[in-house]
PDB file of C-alpha atoms in Angstrom:
ATOM      1  CA  MET A1019      -5.160 -10.003 -27.009  1.00 52.00           C
ATOM      2  CA  PRO A1020      -3.660 -12.105 -29.926  1.00 52.00           C
ATOM      3  CA  ASP A1021      -7.081 -12.737 -31.739  1.00 61.00           C
ATOM      4  CA  SER A1022      -8.068  -8.882 -31.938  1.00 62.00           C
ATOM      5  CA  MET A1023      -7.732  -7.030 -34.975  1.00 69.00           C
ATOM      6  CA  VAL A1024      -6.734  -3.955 -32.898  1.00 76.00           C
ATOM      7  CA  PRO A1025      -4.412  -3.561 -29.757  1.00 81.00           C
ATOM      8  CA  SER A1026      -6.480  -4.832 -26.670  1.00 82.00           C
ATOM      9  CA  LEU A1027      -6.054  -5.982 -23.266  1.00 83.00           C
ATOM     10  CA  SER A1028      -8.381  -8.776 -21.919  1.00 83.00           C
ATOM     11  CA  VAL A1029      -9.263  -9.330 -18.254  1.00 83.00           C
ATOM     12  CA  ALA A1030     -10.888 -12.042 -16.765  1.00 82.00           C
ATOM     13  CA  ILE A1031     -13.152 -11.436 -13.583  1.00 80.00           C
ATOM     14  CA  ASN A1032     -15.566 -13.606 -11.468  1.00 80.00           C
ATOM     15  CA  VAL A1033     -18.796 -11.867 -10.071  1.00 76.00           C
ATOM     16  CA  ASN A1034     -20.416 -13.883  -6.992  1.00 77.00           C
ATOM     17  CA  ILE A1035     -23.856 -13.698  -7.393  1.00 73.00           C
ATOM     18  CA  ASP A1036     -26.015 -14.661  -3.951  1.00 73.00           C
ATOM     19  CA  ARG A1037     -29.464 -16.191  -4.332  1.00 67.00           C
ATOM     20  CA  ASN A1038     -31.202 -12.810  -3.958  1.00 71.00           C
ATOM     21  CA  THR A1039     -29.350 -11.125  -6.863  1.00 76.00           C
ATOM     22  CA  ILE A1040     -29.596 -10.937 -10.687  1.00 75.00           C
ATOM     23  CA  PRO A1041     -26.662  -9.092 -12.366  1.00 76.00           C
ATOM     24  CA  ILE A1042     -28.092  -7.008 -15.201  1.00 78.00           C
ATOM     25  CA  GLN A1043     -25.190  -5.198 -16.658  1.00 79.00           C
ATOM     26  CA  VAL A1044     -21.306  -5.381 -15.931  1.00 80.00           C
ATOM     27  CA  SER A1045     -19.346  -2.471 -17.364  1.00 83.00           C
ATOM     28  CA  ALA A1046     -15.689  -1.118 -16.854  1.00 89.00           C
ATOM     29  CA  ARG A1047     -13.494   1.536 -17.541  1.00 92.00           C
ATOM     30  CA  LEU A1048      -9.631   1.631 -17.687  1.00 91.00           C
ATOM     31  CA  TYR A1049      -7.527   4.320 -16.631  1.00 93.00           C
ATOM     32  CA  SER A1050      -3.873   5.194 -16.585  1.00 91.00           C
ATOM     33  CA  GLU A1051      -1.737   5.762 -13.444  1.00 90.00           C
ATOM     34  CA  ASP A1052      -2.246   9.519 -13.528  1.00 90.00           C
ATOM     35  CA  ASN A1053      -6.364   9.159 -14.048  1.00 90.00           C
ATOM     36  CA  LYS A1054      -6.833   9.352 -17.754  1.00 91.00           C
ATOM     37  CA  LEU A1055      -9.430   7.360 -19.409  1.00 92.00           C
ATOM     38  CA  LEU A1056      -7.669   5.108 -21.584  1.00 90.00           C
ATOM     39  CA  SER A1057     -10.633   2.461 -22.768  1.00 91.00           C
ATOM     40  CA  VAL A1058     -14.316   1.341 -21.872  1.00 90.00           C
ATOM     41  CA  SER A1059     -15.332  -1.860 -21.811  1.00 85.00           C
ATOM     42  CA  GLN A1060     -18.662  -3.772 -22.207  1.00 64.00           C
ATOM     43  CA  PRO A1061     -17.917  -7.336 -21.099  1.00 60.00           C
ATOM     44  CA  PHE A1062     -19.383 -10.489 -22.247  1.00 60.00           C
ATOM     45  CA  VAL A1063     -19.979 -13.896 -20.372  1.00 54.00           C
ATOM     46  CA  ASP A1064     -16.474 -15.794 -20.771  1.00 50.00           C
ATOM     47  CA  GLU A1065     -17.868 -19.196 -19.779  1.00 49.00           C
ATOM     48  CA  PRO A1066     -21.328 -19.775 -19.912  1.00 46.00           C
ATOM     49  CA  VAL A1067     -23.089 -21.550 -16.677  1.00 43.00           C
ATOM     50  CA  GLN A1068     -24.398 -24.245 -19.064  1.00 43.00           C
ATOM     51  CA  SER A1069     -24.369 -24.803 -23.085  1.00 38.00           C
ATOM     52  CA  ASN A1070     -27.238 -25.544 -25.173  1.00 44.00           C
ATOM     53  CA  ASN A1071     -28.568 -21.844 -25.223  1.00 45.00           C
ATOM     54  CA  GLN A1072     -29.487 -21.357 -21.465  1.00 43.00           C
ATOM     55  CA  GLN A1073     -29.202 -18.524 -19.265  1.00 46.00           C
ATOM     56  CA  ILE A1074     -29.276 -17.859 -15.664  1.00 43.00           C
ATOM     57  CA  GLY A1075     -32.857 -17.252 -13.936  1.00 45.00           C
ATOM     58  CA  ILE A1076     -35.130 -18.001 -11.204  1.00 43.00           C
ATOM     59  CA  ALA A1077     -37.150 -21.071 -11.036  1.00 42.00           C
ATOM     60  CA  THR A1078     -39.328 -21.042  -7.806  1.00 41.00           C
ATOM     61  CA  VAL A1079     -39.851 -17.828  -5.413  1.00 42.00           C
ATOM     62  CA  TYR A1080     -41.323 -18.201  -2.154  1.00 41.00           C
ATOM     63  CA  ILE A1081     -42.317 -15.406   0.274  1.00 40.00           C
ATOM     64  CA  SER A1082     -41.429 -17.435   3.725  1.00 38.00           C
ATOM     65  CA  GLY A1083     -40.913 -20.924   5.195  1.00 38.00           C
ATOM     66  CA  ASP A1084     -38.607 -23.595   4.385  1.00 42.00           C
ATOM     67  CA  SER A1085     -35.039 -22.359   4.546  1.00 43.00           C
ATOM     68  CA  SER A1086     -33.682 -25.930   3.421  1.00 45.00           C
ATOM     69  CA  LEU A1087     -34.909 -25.230   0.297  1.00 43.00           C
ATOM     70  CA  GLN A1088     -32.549 -22.115  -0.014  1.00 48.00           C
ATOM     71  CA  SER A1089     -29.077 -22.653  -2.230  1.00 48.00           C
ATOM     72  CA  GLU A1090     -25.883 -21.096  -2.212  1.00 59.00           C
ATOM     73  CA  GLY A1091     -25.085 -18.500  -4.980  1.00 64.00           C
ATOM     74  CA  ILE A1092     -23.256 -19.107  -7.947  1.00 71.00           C
ATOM     75  CA  VAL A1093     -20.243 -17.548  -9.694  1.00 76.00           C
ATOM     76  CA  ALA A1094     -20.480 -15.950 -13.120  1.00 74.00           C
ATOM     77  CA  SER A1095     -17.188 -15.169 -15.341  1.00 78.00           C
ATOM     78  CA  TYR A1096     -16.956 -12.257 -17.291  1.00 78.00           C
ATOM     79  CA  LYS A1097     -14.275 -11.018 -19.863  1.00 82.00           C
ATOM     80  CA  LEU A1098     -13.523  -7.479 -20.247  1.00 83.00           C
ATOM     81  CA  VAL A1099     -11.853  -6.326 -23.339  1.00 85.00           C
ATOM     82  CA  PHE A1100     -10.431  -2.985 -23.303  1.00 87.00           C
ATOM     83  CA  GLN A1101      -9.532  -2.111 -26.976  1.00 86.00           C
ATOM     84  CA  LEU A1102      -6.669   0.821 -26.879  1.00 85.00           C
ATOM     85  CA  ASN A1103      -5.910   3.144 -29.885  1.00 86.00           C
ATOM     86  CA  LYS A1104      -2.516   4.744 -30.395  1.00 83.00           C
ATOM     87  CA  GLU A1105      -3.226   7.766 -28.217  1.00 87.00           C
ATOM     88  CA  ALA A1106      -3.997   5.439 -25.446  1.00 87.00           C
ATOM     89  CA  LEU A1107      -1.023   3.464 -25.766  1.00 85.00           C
ATOM     90  CA  ASP A1108       1.315   6.738 -26.170  1.00 83.00           C
ATOM     91  CA  HIS A1109      -0.009   7.917 -23.018  1.00 87.00           C
ATOM     92  CA  LEU A1110       0.572   4.540 -21.195  1.00 86.00           C
ATOM     93  CA  GLU A1111       3.865   4.452 -22.040  1.00 82.00           C
ATOM     94  CA  ASP A1112       4.752   7.992 -21.198  1.00 81.00           C
ATOM     95  CA  VAL A1113       3.176   7.657 -18.016  1.00 86.00           C
ATOM     96  CA  ARG A1114       5.179   4.236 -17.732  1.00 85.00           C
ATOM     97  CA  LYS A1115       8.442   6.080 -18.334  1.00 77.00           C
ATOM     98  CA  THR A1116       7.832   8.524 -15.458  1.00 76.00           C
ATOM     99  CA  ASN A1117       7.804   5.490 -12.928  1.00 78.00           C
ATOM    100  CA  ALA A1118      10.910   4.986 -11.063  1.00 75.00           C
ATOM    101  CA  LYS A1119      10.986   1.052 -11.838  1.00 81.00           C
ATOM    102  CA  LYS A1120       9.318   1.571 -15.447  1.00 82.00           C
ATOM    103  CA  ASP A1121       6.428  -0.430 -14.170  1.00 88.00           C
ATOM    104  CA  ALA A1122       2.794   0.045 -15.945  1.00 89.00           C
ATOM    105  CA  THR A1123      -0.099   0.729 -13.521  1.00 91.00           C
ATOM    106  CA  LEU A1124      -3.469   0.273 -14.755  1.00 91.00           C
ATOM    107  CA  GLN A1125      -6.585   1.114 -12.843  1.00 92.00           C
ATOM    108  CA  PHE A1126      -9.921  -0.510 -13.343  1.00 90.00           C
ATOM    109  CA  ILE A1127     -13.188   0.852 -12.028  1.00 90.00           C
ATOM    110  CA  LEU A1128     -16.040  -1.887 -12.258  1.00 86.00           C
ATOM    111  CA  SER A1129     -19.550  -1.229 -12.410  1.00 86.00           C
ATOM    112  CA  ILE A1130     -22.368  -3.793 -11.873  1.00 83.00           C
ATOM    113  CA  ASP A1131     -25.696  -3.021 -12.102  1.00 84.00           C
ATOM    114  CA  PHE A1132     -28.095  -5.318 -10.411  1.00 80.00           C
ATOM    115  CA  MET A1133     -31.443  -6.546  -9.533  1.00 79.00           C
ATOM    116  CA  GLU A1134     -31.818  -7.092  -5.578  1.00 75.00           C
ATOM    117  CA  ILE A1135     -34.706  -9.398  -4.772  1.00 69.00           C
ATOM    118  CA  GLY A1136     -36.644  -8.700  -1.499  1.00 62.00           C
ATOM    119  CA  ILE A1137     -38.064 -11.858  -1.416  1.00 56.00           C
ATOM    120  CA  ASP A1138     -36.577 -15.401  -0.514  1.00 52.00           C
ATOM    121  CA  VAL A1139     -35.429 -17.360  -3.955  1.00 47.00           C
ATOM    122  CA  ASP A1140     -35.876 -20.895  -3.862  1.00 47.00           C
ATOM    123  CA  HIS A1141     -32.988 -21.755  -6.193  1.00 47.00           C
ATOM    124  CA  PHE A1142     -31.503 -20.671  -9.255  1.00 47.00           C
ATOM    125  CA  ALA A1143     -32.382 -22.652 -12.550  1.00 47.00           C
ATOM    126  CA  LEU A1144     -31.906 -22.363 -16.103  1.00 46.00           C
ATOM    127  CA  PHE A1145     -34.218 -21.216 -18.544  1.00 47.00           C
ATOM    128  CA  ALA A1146     -34.385 -22.158 -22.319  1.00 47.00           C
ATOM    129  CA  ILE A1147     -34.193 -19.650 -24.908  1.00 44.00           C
ATOM    130  CA  THR A1148     -36.084 -20.574 -27.943  1.00 48.00           C
ATOM    131  CA  GLY A1149     -36.197 -18.789 -31.454  1.00 48.00           C
ATOM    132  CA  MET A1150     -39.666 -17.541 -32.306  1.00 50.00           C
ATOM    133  CA  SER A1151     -41.105 -15.766 -35.236  1.00 50.00           C
ATOM    134  CA  PRO A1152     -42.259 -12.170 -35.113  1.00 51.00           C
ATOM    135  CA  ASN A1153     -46.054 -13.497 -34.406  1.00 50.00           C
ATOM    136  CA  GLN A1154     -45.264 -15.414 -31.578  1.00 48.00           C
ATOM    137  CA  PHE A1155     -45.214 -14.564 -27.929  1.00 45.00           C
ATOM    138  CA  ALA A1156     -42.402 -15.670 -25.802  1.00 46.00           C
ATOM    139  CA  VAL A1157     -42.952 -17.801 -23.042  1.00 46.00           C
ATOM    140  CA  VAL A1158     -40.175 -18.502 -20.381  1.00 45.00           C
ATOM    141  CA  THR A1159     -40.000 -22.099 -19.107  1.00 46.00           C
ATOM    142  CA  SER A1160     -37.772 -23.725 -16.610  1.00 45.00           C
ATOM    143  CA  ALA A1161     -35.046 -26.007 -18.043  1.00 46.00           C
ATOM    144  CA  MET A1162     -35.314 -27.991 -14.748  1.00 46.00           C
ATOM    145  CA  LEU A1163     -37.878 -30.468 -14.854  1.00 43.00           C
ATOM    146  CA  GLN A1164     -37.867 -30.557 -10.814  1.00 46.00           C
ATOM    147  CA  ALA A1165     -39.093 -26.874 -10.457  1.00 45.00           C
ATOM    148  CA  ARG A1166     -42.321 -26.931  -8.660  1.00 47.00           C
ATOM    149  CA  ASN A1167     -43.598 -23.652 -10.257  1.00 46.00           C
ATOM    150  CA  ASN A1168     -42.403 -22.154 -13.309  1.00 44.00           C
ATOM    151  CA  ASP A1169     -45.008 -19.766 -14.389  1.00 45.00           C
ATOM    152  CA  LEU A1170     -43.284 -16.799 -12.805  1.00 46.00           C
ATOM    153  CA  HIS A1171     -46.657 -15.510 -11.338  1.00 44.00           C
ATOM    154  CA  PHE A1172     -45.005 -13.627  -8.621  1.00 45.00           C
ATOM    155  CA  LEU A1173     -43.743 -11.040 -10.715  1.00 48.00           C
ATOM    156  CA  MET A1174     -47.476  -9.614 -10.882  1.00 43.00           C
ATOM    157  CA  GLU A1175     -47.626  -9.548  -7.336  1.00 46.00           C
ATOM    158  CA  LYS A1176     -48.706  -6.145  -6.348  1.00 47.00           C
ATOM    159  CA  THR A1177     -48.810  -6.574  -2.324  1.00 51.00           C
ATOM    160  CA  HIS A1178     -45.126  -7.136  -1.961  1.00 51.00           C
ATOM    161  CA  PRO A1179     -42.252  -4.667  -2.921  1.00 51.00           C
ATOM    162  CA  SER A1180     -40.192  -7.475  -4.349  1.00 64.00           C
ATOM    163  CA  PHE A1181     -37.421  -5.613  -6.447  1.00 69.00           C
ATOM    164  CA  ALA A1182     -34.772  -3.112  -5.952  1.00 75.00           C
ATOM    165  CA  LEU A1183     -32.352  -1.844  -8.699  1.00 79.00           C
ATOM    166  CA  LYS A1184     -28.861  -1.107  -7.675  1.00 80.00           C
ATOM    167  CA  GLN A1185     -25.377  -0.349  -8.432  1.00 81.00           C
ATOM    168  CA  PHE A1186     -22.067  -1.233  -6.783  1.00 82.00           C
ATOM    169  CA  LYS A1187     -18.881   0.251  -7.851  1.00 86.00           C
ATOM    170  CA  ILE A1188     -15.196  -0.832  -7.214  1.00 85.00           C
ATOM    171  CA  LYS A1189     -11.772   0.698  -7.960  1.00 87.00           C
ATOM    172  CA  GLN A1190      -8.954  -1.549  -8.539  1.00 87.00           C
ATOM    173  CA  PRO A1191      -5.412  -0.665  -9.564  1.00 90.00           C
ATOM    174  CA  TYR A1192      -2.984  -3.365 -11.057  1.00 89.00           C
ATOM    175  CA  THR A1193       0.708  -2.895 -11.343  1.00 91.00           C
ATOM    176  CA  ILE A1194       2.444  -5.183 -14.273  1.00 88.00           C
ATOM    177  CA  PRO A1195       6.476  -5.079 -13.615  1.00 89.00           C
ATOM    178  CA  SER A1196       8.282  -3.404 -16.175  1.00 84.00           C
ATOM    179  CA  SER A1197      10.076  -6.912 -17.339  1.00 81.00           C
ATOM    180  CA  ASP A1198       6.682  -8.487 -18.117  1.00 84.00           C
ATOM    181  CA  TRP A1199       5.411  -5.297 -19.631  1.00 79.00           C
ATOM    182  CA  ILE A1200       8.050  -5.165 -21.993  1.00 78.00           C
ATOM    183  CA  ASN A1201       8.341  -9.039 -22.753  1.00 77.00           C
ATOM    184  CA  ASP A1202       5.117 -10.029 -22.474  1.00 78.00           C
ATOM    185  CA  PHE A1203       2.629  -6.998 -23.525  1.00 77.00           C
ATOM    186  CA  VAL A1204       4.508  -4.680 -25.488  1.00 74.00           C
ATOM    187  CA  PRO A1205       4.942  -7.005 -28.615  1.00 73.00           C
ATOM    188  CA  LEU A1206       1.145  -7.969 -28.469  1.00 74.00           C
ATOM    189  CA  LEU A1207      -0.028  -4.476 -28.116  1.00 74.00           C
ATOM    190  CA  GLY A1208       2.003  -3.499 -31.201  1.00 70.00           C
ATOM    191  CA  LEU A1209       4.490  -1.388 -29.423  1.00 65.00           C
ATOM    192  CA  GLY A1210       7.502  -3.144 -30.950  1.00 59.00           C
ATOM    193  CA  ARG A1211      10.071  -5.111 -29.090  1.00 56.00           C
ATOM    194  CA  TYR A1212      12.628  -4.238 -26.235  1.00 52.00           C
ATOM    195  CA  PHE A1213      15.966  -5.556 -25.222  1.00 52.00           C
ATOM    196  CA  ILE A1214      16.916  -4.264 -21.595  1.00 53.00           C
ATOM    197  CA  VAL A1215      20.177  -2.295 -21.358  1.00 56.00           C
ATOM    198  CA  GLU A1216      21.292  -1.700 -17.750  1.00 58.00           C
ATOM    199  CA  ILE A1217      23.228   1.559 -17.720  1.00 61.00           C
ATOM    200  CA  PRO A1218      24.434   2.597 -13.988  1.00 64.00           C
ATOM    201  CA  GLU A1219      22.411   5.915 -13.649  1.00 63.00           C
ATOM    202  CA  GLY A1220      25.481   7.668 -11.950  1.00 63.00           C
ATOM    203  CA  LYS A1221      25.353  11.063 -10.317  1.00 72.00           C
ATOM    204  CA  ARG A1222      23.277  12.783 -12.889  1.00 74.00           C
ATOM    205  CA  SER A1223      25.424  15.850 -12.619  1.00 83.00           C
ATOM    206  CA  LEU A1224      24.926  17.274 -16.145  1.00 88.00           C
ATOM    207  CA  GLY A1225      21.168  17.892 -15.370  1.00 88.00           C
ATOM    208  CA  HIS A1226      20.721  20.412 -18.338  1.00 93.00           C
ATOM    209  CA  ALA A1227      21.997  17.224 -20.676  1.00 93.00           C
ATOM    210  CA  TRP A1228      19.411  15.191 -19.089  1.00 91.00           C
ATOM    211  CA  GLU A1229      16.810  17.767 -19.828  1.00 93.00           C
ATOM    212  CA  ILE A1230      17.619  17.979 -23.517  1.00 94.00           C
ATOM    213  CA  LEU A1231      17.730  14.245 -23.879  1.00 93.00           C
ATOM    214  CA  ASN A1232      14.311  14.146 -22.212  1.00 90.00           C
ATOM    215  CA  GLU A1233      13.078  16.371 -25.122  1.00 92.00           C
ATOM    216  CA  ALA A1234      14.782  14.302 -28.081  1.00 92.00           C
ATOM    217  CA  GLU A1235      12.781  11.229 -26.006  1.00 87.00           C
ATOM    218  CA  GLU A1236       9.439  13.119 -26.427  1.00 86.00           C
ATOM    219  CA  ALA A1237      10.234  13.810 -30.139  1.00 87.00           C
ATOM    220  CA  PHE A1238      11.067  10.332 -30.796  1.00 85.00           C
ATOM    221  CA  ARG A1239       7.419   9.144 -29.301  1.00 76.00           C
ATOM    222  CA  ARG A1240       6.041  11.573 -31.642  1.00 80.00           C
ATOM    223  CA  TRP A1241       8.045  10.110 -34.301  1.00 79.00           C
ATOM    224  CA  GLU A1242       9.726  13.388 -35.230  1.00 87.00           C
ATOM    225  CA  ARG A1243      13.032  11.818 -36.252  1.00 89.00           C
ATOM    226  CA  ASP A1244      14.763  14.929 -37.605  1.00 92.00           C
ATOM    227  CA  ALA A1245      14.112  16.603 -34.254  1.00 92.00           C
ATOM    228  CA  VAL A1246      15.466  13.562 -32.400  1.00 92.00           C
ATOM    229  CA  MET A1247      18.774  13.610 -34.176  1.00 93.00           C
ATOM    230  CA  THR A1248      19.074  17.615 -33.449  1.00 94.00           C
ATOM    231  CA  LYS A1249      18.295  17.381 -29.805  1.00 95.00           C
ATOM    232  CA  CYS A1250      20.854  14.675 -29.469  1.00 95.00           C
ATOM    233  CA  ARG A1251      23.860  16.944 -31.341  1.00 94.00           C
ATOM    234  CA  GLU A1252      22.497  19.540 -28.949  1.00 96.00           C
ATOM    235  CA  VAL A1253      23.340  17.386 -25.991  1.00 95.00           C
ATOM    236  CA  GLY A1254      26.910  16.392 -27.688  1.00 94.00           C
ATOM    237  CA  GLN A1255      27.730  20.319 -27.799  1.00 95.00           C
ATOM    238  CA  TYR A1256      26.939  20.929 -24.518  1.00 96.00           C
ATOM    239  CA  LEU A1257      29.203  17.870 -23.383  1.00 95.00           C
ATOM    240  CA  ASN A1258      31.957  18.823 -25.258  1.00 94.00           C
ATOM    241  CA  ARG A1259      32.011  22.427 -23.998  1.00 95.00           C
ATOM    242  CA  GLN A1260      32.029  20.892 -20.422  1.00 94.00           C
ATOM    243  CA  ILE A1261      35.056  18.534 -21.292  1.00 94.00           C
ATOM    244  CA  LYS A1262      37.200  21.388 -23.049  1.00 94.00           C
ATOM    245  CA  LYS A1263      36.526  23.879 -20.185  1.00 93.00           C
ATOM    246  CA  LYS A1264      37.775  21.186 -17.593  1.00 92.00           C
ATOM    247  CA  PHE A1265      40.653  19.525 -19.269  1.00 93.00           C
ATOM    248  CA  GLY A1266      41.796  22.330 -21.964  1.00 93.00           C
ATOM    249  CA  LYS A1267      41.619  21.942 -25.776  1.00 91.00           C
ATOM    250  CA  ASP A1268      45.210  20.509 -25.883  1.00 93.00           C
ATOM    251  CA  SER A1269      44.678  17.864 -23.240  1.00 94.00           C
ATOM    252  CA  PHE A1270      44.922  14.120 -23.972  1.00 94.00           C
ATOM    253  CA  THR A1271      41.554  13.671 -22.513  1.00 93.00           C
ATOM    254  CA  TYR A1272      39.943  16.195 -24.839  1.00 92.00           C
ATOM    255  CA  ASN A1273      41.673  15.202 -27.867  1.00 92.00           C
ATOM    256  CA  GLU A1274      42.168  11.468 -27.545  1.00 93.00           C
ATOM    257  CA  ARG A1275      39.733   9.788 -24.987  1.00 92.00           C
ATOM    258  CA  TRP A1276      36.865  12.149 -25.565  1.00 93.00           C
ATOM    259  CA  GLY A1277      37.805  13.349 -28.927  1.00 91.00           C
ATOM    260  CA  ARG A1278      37.558  10.016 -30.951  1.00 90.00           C
ATOM    261  CA  ILE A1279      34.036   9.297 -29.515  1.00 90.00           C
ATOM    262  CA  TYR A1280      32.966  12.698 -30.226  1.00 90.00           C
ATOM    263  CA  GLY A1281      34.639  13.483 -33.403  1.00 85.00           C
ATOM    264  CA  ALA A1282      34.796  16.419 -35.939  1.00 78.00           C
ATOM    265  CA  GLY A1283      33.332  17.657 -38.983  1.00 72.00           C
ATOM    266  CA  ASN A1284      30.919  14.848 -40.467  1.00 72.00           C
ATOM    267  CA  LYS A1285      32.711  12.149 -38.446  1.00 78.00           C
ATOM    268  CA  GLY A1286      31.814  10.690 -34.937  1.00 85.00           C
ATOM    269  CA  PHE A1287      29.165  11.652 -32.989  1.00 90.00           C
ATOM    270  CA  THR A1288      28.855  15.262 -33.968  1.00 88.00           C
ATOM    271  CA  GLY A1289      28.941  14.579 -37.646  1.00 86.00           C
ATOM    272  CA  TRP A1290      26.355  11.572 -37.054  1.00 88.00           C
ATOM    273  CA  THR A1291      23.953  13.546 -35.264  1.00 89.00           C
ATOM    274  CA  SER A1292      24.147  16.706 -37.618  1.00 88.00           C
ATOM    275  CA  PHE A1293      23.349  14.623 -40.466  1.00 85.00           C
ATOM    276  CA  ALA A1294      19.360  15.798 -40.084  1.00 85.00           C
ATOM    277  CA  LEU A1295      20.645  19.123 -40.633  1.00 86.00           C
ATOM    278  CA  HIS A1296      22.362  18.487 -43.759  1.00 82.00           C
ATOM    279  CA  LYS A1297      19.995  16.540 -45.701  1.00 83.00           C
ATOM    280  CA  GLU A1298      19.042  19.110 -48.342  1.00 83.00           C
ATOM    281  CA  ASP A1299      22.975  20.050 -48.957  1.00 80.00           C
ATOM    282  CA  ILE A1300      23.451  16.340 -49.719  1.00 79.00           C
ATOM    283  CA  LYS A1301      20.540  15.928 -51.879  1.00 81.00           C
ATOM    284  CA  SER A1302      21.810  18.830 -54.037  1.00 81.00           C
ATOM    285  CA  SER A1303      25.721  18.345 -53.721  1.00 78.00           C
ATOM    286  CA  GLY A1304      26.330  15.133 -52.422  1.00 74.00           C
ATOM    287  CA  THR A1305      29.123  14.536 -49.821  1.00 76.00           C
ATOM    288  CA  GLY A1306      32.732  15.173 -51.597  1.00 74.00           C
ATOM    289  CA  GLU A1307      32.650  13.352 -54.746  1.00 77.00           C
ATOM    290  CA  ARG A1308      29.829  10.925 -53.814  1.00 81.00           C
ATOM    291  CA  THR A1309      26.206  11.469 -54.683  1.00 84.00           C
ATOM    292  CA  TYR A1310      23.100   9.536 -53.484  1.00 83.00           C
ATOM    293  CA  PRO A1311      19.386   8.685 -54.692  1.00 84.00           C
ATOM    294  CA  GLU A1312      17.386  11.367 -53.237  1.00 83.00           C
ATOM    295  CA  ASP A1313      15.033   8.765 -51.681  1.00 83.00           C
ATOM    296  CA  ASP A1314      18.194   7.457 -49.553  1.00 85.00           C
ATOM    297  CA  ILE A1315      18.843  10.493 -48.174  1.00 85.00           C
ATOM    298  CA  LYS A1316      16.538  10.425 -45.047  1.00 87.00           C
ATOM    299  CA  VAL A1317      16.584  10.089 -41.122  1.00 86.00           C
ATOM    300  CA  THR A1318      15.088   6.695 -40.066  1.00 86.00           C
ATOM    301  CA  SER A1319      13.555   5.157 -36.712  1.00 83.00           C
ATOM    302  CA  SER A1320      16.691   3.223 -36.516  1.00 85.00           C
ATOM    303  CA  ASP A1321      18.807   6.338 -36.672  1.00 89.00           C
ATOM    304  CA  ALA A1322      16.763   8.390 -34.206  1.00 88.00           C
ATOM    305  CA  GLU A1323      16.505   5.075 -31.832  1.00 86.00           C
ATOM    306  CA  ALA A1324      20.428   4.431 -31.863  1.00 90.00           C
ATOM    307  CA  ALA A1325      21.076   8.273 -31.254  1.00 92.00           C
ATOM    308  CA  LEU A1326      19.086   8.402 -28.238  1.00 91.00           C
ATOM    309  CA  PHE A1327      20.737   5.327 -26.644  1.00 89.00           C
ATOM    310  CA  PHE A1328      24.253   6.488 -27.780  1.00 92.00           C
ATOM    311  CA  THR A1329      23.533   9.992 -26.440  1.00 94.00           C
ATOM    312  CA  LYS A1330      22.551   8.275 -22.919  1.00 91.00           C
ATOM    313  CA  LEU A1331      25.775   6.629 -22.867  1.00 90.00           C
ATOM    314  CA  LEU A1332      27.585   9.770 -23.784  1.00 93.00           C
ATOM    315  CA  ILE A1333      26.221  11.678 -21.041  1.00 93.00           C
ATOM    316  CA  LYS A1334      27.305   9.042 -18.517  1.00 91.00           C
ATOM    317  CA  TYR A1335      30.676   9.029 -19.963  1.00 91.00           C
ATOM    318  CA  CYS A1336      31.212  12.782 -19.905  1.00 92.00           C
ATOM    319  CA  GLU A1337      29.855  12.824 -16.057  1.00 92.00           C
ATOM    320  CA  GLU A1338      32.820   9.913 -15.065  1.00 90.00           C
ATOM    321  CA  LEU A1339      35.482  11.949 -17.000  1.00 92.00           C
ATOM    322  CA  LEU A1340      34.525  15.112 -15.286  1.00 92.00           C
ATOM    323  CA  ASP A1341      34.337  13.391 -11.784  1.00 88.00           C
ATOM    324  CA  GLU A1342      37.884  12.116 -12.213  1.00 83.00           C
ATOM    325  CA  ASP A1343      40.560  13.938 -10.110  1.00 66.00           C
ATOM    326  CA  SER A1344      38.113  16.013  -8.661  1.00 53.00           C
TER     327      SER A1344
END
C-alpha cells in the first residue's frame, strides 16, 4: 500500500447484504501458510453507497403482505488493511522460501457480525446523519422522501422477536506467484528489490554443503553478516576437500580449474570469505604494507549477499566436476 507509513497489504472485498440483514462489524485476520498470525485488520467502507454523509439503513418495515414492495439486496465494498511489522515480513519470506515454487501463500479469515431481521424489510434507504450539540437528541430521519414510514416504531414492538445477532466466518487462502511477489509486492513492502537468477538445481549430491548454505541464509535473514561470510567459507572448505580427494592435489582439475576459483591465502573465494575472521588483524596490522581507516574495515550487506550467490554457484560447479568421468 504505497500511501501507508508502514508496510501494509490492502485487500478489497464485497459483502452481499440481503434485505433482511444489516452488517454490524467486519474484521479479518491474516495468516501465513504455516498458520502463524501476521496481522489483524479493522476494515473501513471503501466506497460509500452514497455521498453527502449518508449511511445504509431501513426506511420501512412491514410484518406481512405485499411482496411486490420487497427489493433486492445491495453490495457493500470494504477495504481491509493489514499492517505488517518486520517480524511478520521476515516470517512471510522464510515460509515462502520453503515453497517449491517460491510462491507466497496468504490465508485470510474473514469475520462478519450482522443483525438478522426476523420481519420483512420493505426496502433499504439512506439515512441522513446530522451533527448535533451535546444538548440535542439525535433523531434519525429518512433521506428518501417517498418512504411511507420513517419513525421506526417497530423497534419498540414487543410482540414479535424481530432481531438476532449472528456471525459468519470464512477462511480463504490466496497464492501470489513468486514472479508477482518479487516484482510487485516486495519493493512496496520495503523488502528491497530482486533480480531473478535461474541456476539449474542439479542433483544436489553434496547435501552437507547445502545444509551449511541454509545456515548462512538464515544468518543473512538475521542480518548477521560476519556469520554469513564464515558459513560460506565453511562450505568452500568442504568443497575443496571433496575435489582434492577425488582428483588429487597435483591434478589439473584441482590446481587450475578448481584452484583458480577457490584460490589460496587471501585471494579467491577462500580469501574473500575469510575476511570476517581477520577484521581485527587488518585493523591493527593492515595487509602487507597497506593500512586502512578503521571504519572501512567491515562486512556489508552487499558482501554477505554476494557471498551467498557465489557459494550457490560454487556448490553447483563442484557437484558437476565430481560427476565428470564417474
